[in-house]
Short mmCIF file of C-alpha atoms in Angstrom, two decimals:
data_model
loop_
_atom_site.label_atom_id
_atom_site.label_comp_id
_atom_site.label_asym_id
_atom_site.label_seq_id
_atom_site.Cartn_x
_atom_site.Cartn_y
_atom_site.Cartn_z
CA MET Y 105 -22.79 -11.29 -5.60
CA SER Y 106 -22.67 -12.08 -2.04
CA LEU Y 107 -21.35 -8.95 -0.54
CA LYS Y 108 -21.11 -7.84 3.04
CA VAL Y 109 -22.76 -4.68 3.61
CA VAL Y 110 -23.20 -2.00 6.39
CA VAL Y 111 -26.36 0.46 6.27
CA ALA Y 112 -25.97 3.52 8.33
CA ASP Y 113 -28.99 6.20 8.52
CA ASP Y 114 -30.87 7.52 11.64
CA ASP Y 115 -34.10 6.66 10.04
CA ARG Y 116 -35.23 3.20 11.07
CA LYS Y 117 -37.91 2.94 8.10
CA ILE Y 118 -35.19 4.06 5.58
CA ARG Y 119 -32.59 1.44 7.19
CA ARG Y 120 -35.13 -1.60 6.73
CA GLU Y 121 -36.33 -0.80 3.51
CA LEU Y 122 -32.96 -0.71 2.04
CA VAL Y 123 -31.73 -3.69 4.08
CA ALA Y 124 -34.87 -5.70 2.76
CA PHE Y 125 -33.92 -4.82 -0.49
CA LEU Y 126 -30.32 -6.07 -0.30
CA ASN Y 127 -31.19 -9.19 1.32
CA ASP Y 128 -33.56 -9.80 -1.24
CA ASN Y 129 -30.68 -9.50 -3.64
CA LEU Y 130 -28.24 -11.59 -2.44
CA MET Y 131 -26.24 -9.02 -0.24
CA ASN Y 132 -25.06 -9.85 3.46
CA VAL Y 133 -26.25 -7.08 5.40
CA VAL Y 134 -23.81 -7.55 8.54
CA ALA Y 135 -25.20 -4.55 10.64
CA GLU Y 136 -27.24 -1.58 10.69
CA ALA Y 137 -26.35 1.60 12.26
CA PRO Y 138 -28.17 4.58 13.26
CA THR Y 139 -25.02 7.21 14.12
CA GLY Y 140 -21.87 7.71 12.44
CA LYS Y 141 -19.75 6.98 15.25
CA HIS Y 142 -21.50 3.36 15.02
CA ALA Y 143 -20.97 2.95 11.66
CA LYS Y 144 -17.06 3.61 11.94
CA GLU Y 145 -17.34 1.09 14.54
CA CYS Y 146 -19.07 -1.32 12.58
CA VAL Y 147 -16.90 -0.85 9.48
CA GLN Y 148 -13.33 -1.16 11.33
CA ARG Y 149 -14.54 -4.00 13.07
CA LEU Y 150 -16.58 -6.45 10.29
CA ARG Y 151 -14.65 -4.90 7.31
CA PRO Y 152 -17.70 -4.79 4.77
CA ASP Y 153 -17.22 -4.68 1.07
CA VAL Y 154 -19.85 -1.96 0.71
CA LEU Y 155 -21.04 0.99 3.17
CA PHE Y 156 -24.40 2.58 2.80
CA ILE Y 157 -24.24 6.07 4.66
CA ASP Y 158 -26.55 8.91 4.96
CA ILE Y 159 -24.77 12.37 4.51
CA ASP Y 160 -26.84 13.97 7.46
CA MET Y 161 -26.32 11.68 10.53
CA PRO Y 162 -27.36 12.79 14.01
CA ASP Y 163 -23.74 13.08 15.56
CA GLY Y 164 -22.02 14.38 12.24
CA ASP Y 165 -22.38 14.60 8.58
CA GLY Y 166 -21.53 11.22 6.29
CA PHE Y 167 -19.35 13.17 4.17
CA THR Y 168 -16.82 13.49 6.84
CA ILE Y 169 -17.04 9.80 8.46
CA ALA Y 170 -16.52 8.44 4.85
CA LYS Y 171 -13.32 10.30 4.21
CA GLN Y 172 -12.19 9.09 7.61
CA LEU Y 173 -13.04 5.23 6.61
CA ARG Y 174 -11.81 5.81 2.93
CA HIS Y 175 -8.42 6.59 4.29
CA LEU Y 176 -8.77 3.42 6.47
CA PHE Y 177 -10.13 1.29 3.94
CA PRO Y 178 -8.90 2.59 0.69
CA HIS Y 179 -11.30 -0.21 -1.50
CA LEU Y 180 -14.32 0.06 0.65
CA CYS Y 181 -17.36 0.61 -1.69
CA ILE Y 182 -19.25 3.69 -0.43
CA VAL Y 183 -22.90 4.82 -1.35
CA PHE Y 184 -24.50 8.19 0.24
CA ILE Y 185 -27.67 8.19 1.22
CA THR Y 186 -29.66 11.75 0.77
CA VAL Y 187 -32.49 13.79 0.32
CA TYR Y 188 -30.72 16.40 -1.65
CA THR Y 189 -29.80 16.38 -5.40
CA ASP Y 190 -26.75 18.82 -5.44
CA PHE Y 191 -24.17 17.34 -3.24
CA GLY Y 192 -22.01 15.46 -6.55
CA SER Y 193 -18.82 17.16 -5.95
CA GLN Y 194 -18.52 16.26 -2.19
CA SER Y 195 -19.10 12.63 -3.23
CA TYR Y 196 -16.49 12.91 -5.69
CA ASP Y 197 -13.88 14.05 -3.01
CA VAL Y 198 -14.56 10.72 -1.67
CA GLU Y 199 -14.35 8.64 -4.44
CA ALA Y 200 -18.15 7.37 -3.51
CA THR Y 201 -19.53 4.56 -5.88
CA ASP Y 202 -22.95 6.14 -6.14
CA TYR Y 203 -25.67 8.04 -4.30
CA LEU Y 204 -29.29 7.25 -3.67
CA ILE Y 205 -32.01 9.99 -3.43
CA LYS Y 206 -34.56 9.15 -0.60
CA PRO Y 207 -37.42 7.92 -1.12
CA PHE Y 208 -35.99 4.95 -3.22
CA ASP Y 209 -36.94 3.95 -6.69
CA GLU Y 210 -36.62 0.61 -7.22
CA ASP Y 211 -35.22 0.83 -10.59
CA ARG Y 212 -32.39 3.09 -9.28
CA LEU Y 213 -31.38 0.55 -6.28
CA TYR Y 214 -30.83 -2.02 -9.28
CA LYS Y 215 -28.94 0.20 -11.16
CA CYS Y 216 -26.68 0.90 -7.90
CA LEU Y 217 -26.19 -2.53 -7.02
CA LYS Y 218 -24.73 -2.67 -10.94
CA LYS Y 219 -22.42 0.12 -10.23
CA ILE Y 220 -21.14 -1.64 -7.31
CA GLU Y 221 -20.59 -4.74 -8.96
CA LYS Y 222 -18.58 -2.79 -11.49
CA SER Y 223 -16.79 -0.69 -9.33
CA LEU Y 224 -15.59 -3.91 -7.14
CA LEU Y 225 -14.55 -5.89 -10.42
CA LYS Y 226 -12.46 -2.75 -11.56
CA ASP Y 227 -10.90 -2.78 -7.79
CA SER Y 228 -10.14 -6.34 -8.02
CA ILE Y 229 -8.56 -6.45 -11.57
CA ASN Y 230 -6.18 -3.33 -10.42
CA GLN Y 231 -4.87 -5.31 -7.23
CA ALA Y 232 -4.13 -8.17 -9.52
CA ASP Y 233 -2.36 -5.74 -12.08
CA THR Y 234 -0.23 -4.38 -8.92
CA HIS Y 235 0.46 -8.03 -7.23
CA ARG Y 236 4.10 -7.66 -8.83
CA LEU Y 237 6.14 -4.55 -7.90
CA GLY Y 238 9.46 -3.77 -10.29
CA ILE Y 239 12.12 -2.46 -7.84
CA LYS Y 240 15.13 -0.68 -9.20
CA THR Y 241 18.54 -1.87 -7.86
CA ASN Y 242 21.93 -1.34 -8.61
CA LYS Y 243 21.88 -4.37 -11.10
CA GLY Y 244 18.81 -3.28 -12.85
CA VAL Y 245 15.12 -3.95 -12.34
CA GLU Y 246 13.80 -6.80 -9.74
CA LEU Y 247 10.46 -7.76 -9.81
CA ILE Y 248 8.85 -9.05 -6.44
CA ASP Y 249 5.38 -9.95 -5.02
CA GLN Y 250 4.22 -7.31 -2.94
CA SER Y 251 2.75 -9.99 -0.38
CA GLN Y 252 6.13 -11.17 0.36
CA ILE Y 253 7.10 -7.63 1.87
CA GLY Y 254 7.58 -7.81 5.16
CA PHE Y 255 8.42 -4.10 5.75
CA ILE Y 256 10.66 -1.29 3.96
CA SER Y 257 13.34 1.09 5.83
CA ALA Y 258 14.50 4.37 4.48
CA ASP Y 259 18.26 4.39 4.08
CA SER Y 260 18.84 7.92 3.11
CA LYS Y 261 17.95 8.47 -0.56
CA LYS Y 262 17.44 4.57 -1.09
CA SER Y 263 15.10 2.03 0.81
CA THR Y 264 16.13 -1.47 2.19
CA ILE Y 265 13.02 -4.09 1.27
CA TYR Y 266 12.82 -6.61 3.60
CA LEU Y 267 11.11 -9.92 2.62
CA LYS Y 268 9.31 -12.56 4.29
CA SER Y 269 9.63 -15.78 2.49
CA SER Y 270 12.88 -15.79 0.20
CA GLN Y 271 16.20 -16.98 0.01
CA LYS Y 272 17.21 -13.52 -1.00
CA LYS Y 273 15.62 -11.75 2.38
CA VAL Y 274 16.90 -8.07 1.59
CA ILE Y 275 16.92 -5.87 -1.38
CA GLN Y 276 18.71 -2.57 -1.62
CA ALA Y 277 16.16 -0.38 -3.61
CA HIS Y 278 17.54 2.46 -5.66
CA GLU Y 279 14.54 4.82 -4.64
CA GLN Y 280 13.14 6.68 -1.82
CA LEU Y 281 10.41 5.38 0.89
CA LYS Y 282 8.11 7.99 -0.13
CA THR Y 283 8.16 6.90 -3.76
CA LEU Y 284 7.62 3.13 -2.61
CA GLU Y 285 4.79 4.21 -0.78
CA GLU Y 286 3.06 5.47 -3.91
CA ARG Y 287 3.32 2.57 -5.91
CA VAL Y 288 2.62 -0.36 -3.25
CA SER Y 289 -1.03 -1.28 -2.37
CA SER Y 290 -2.26 1.12 -0.02
CA SER Y 291 -4.62 -1.56 1.51
CA HIS Y 292 -1.48 -3.70 2.54
CA PHE Y 293 0.90 -0.98 3.53
CA PHE Y 294 1.07 1.49 6.09
CA ARG Y 295 3.54 4.49 6.85
CA SER Y 296 4.24 3.74 10.55
CA HIS Y 297 7.10 6.08 10.89
CA ARG Y 298 9.45 8.49 8.98
CA SER Y 299 11.47 5.90 7.93
CA PHE Y 300 9.10 2.62 7.89
CA LEU Y 301 6.72 1.55 5.90
CA ILE Y 302 4.59 -2.14 7.07
CA ASN Y 303 3.08 -4.33 5.70
CA ILE Y 304 0.10 -4.94 8.11
CA ASN Y 305 -0.89 -8.69 7.24
CA HIS Y 306 2.64 -9.84 8.25
CA VAL Y 307 2.73 -8.03 11.64
CA LYS Y 308 3.20 -10.28 14.70
CA SER Y 309 3.39 -8.03 17.77
CA ILE Y 310 3.64 -4.48 18.91
CA TYR Y 311 4.92 -3.12 21.86
CA PRO Y 312 6.20 0.19 23.38
CA SER Y 313 9.36 1.09 23.37
CA GLY Y 314 10.62 4.43 24.81
CA GLN Y 315 8.81 7.11 22.67
CA THR Y 316 7.91 4.58 19.82
CA TYR Y 317 6.56 1.37 19.11
CA ILE Y 318 8.25 -1.85 17.98
CA VAL Y 319 6.65 -3.76 15.30
CA THR Y 320 7.74 -7.72 14.77
CA PHE Y 321 6.93 -9.76 11.74
CA GLU Y 322 5.84 -13.36 10.95
CA GLY Y 323 9.16 -14.87 9.35
CA LEU Y 324 11.44 -11.77 9.96
CA GLN Y 325 13.95 -11.20 12.75
CA GLU Y 326 14.29 -7.83 12.07
CA VAL Y 327 11.84 -5.48 13.35
CA ALA Y 328 10.20 -1.84 12.43
CA TYR Y 329 9.06 1.15 14.54
CA VAL Y 330 5.71 3.05 14.92
CA SER Y 331 5.39 6.70 15.73
CA ARG Y 332 3.79 7.19 18.93
CA ASN Y 333 1.50 9.99 17.00
CA LEU Y 334 0.46 6.93 14.60
CA ILE Y 335 0.01 3.91 16.60
CA THR Y 336 -3.96 4.62 16.91
CA GLN Y 337 -4.26 4.33 13.21
CA LEU Y 338 -2.30 1.54 13.08
CA TYR Y 339 -4.53 -0.39 15.67
CA LYS Y 340 -7.53 0.52 13.19
CA ARG Y 341 -6.08 -0.87 10.46
CA ILE Y 342 -5.51 -4.23 12.13
CA ASN Y 343 -8.75 -4.10 13.96
CA PHE Y 344 -7.36 -3.76 17.31
CA HIS Y 345 -9.56 -1.45 19.57
CA ILE Y 346 -8.13 -0.05 22.77
#
């Protein structure tokens, strides 16, 4: 199991101890972070599989940082590090994979690795299960590959789906945009505007236009829009820093 990992803790000794264990067990520690801000930057830039983060960081609590990163990266595996034993409900709020009590116990660290492996395997199975999407149309139900969707636009109580590579480029769905947003993969799609849901994997360019931004896509002539108040979130999702 070779996974990209970021370790965030202000205690250098703790970081080095954990990093040494992870490296010895074939994990790829791509960054260490002594602050919450640095941890966020590392995750946004390096896109790790796993984040180990102390709940008590010098510039803020780890829970807040974890919640922000969970919103941006739904499949990120998060493990909390702490000296406390009574914060279980908070870890559930961000769907943490595990938590480790300092000082570390080696047997407990091995159990944590097993939990990480199990969690990531479950995510990969779930993603495979949701790869195809059933769309309600005027003729019945049509199955499409989510990865081929460029973007979806709202059309009153219906939606228009623009496919990236297909002879049939457009599908009229008898479903509202909000309903489709709840069904597509949150790791690939972003609600950029009240009328648009875009696949960030196919974004070609973004540029300002009046009070909004225009998004173009690979393989599509049609464009989508991004609300000005959502542009920063989109930039983070596509790993762009202003």
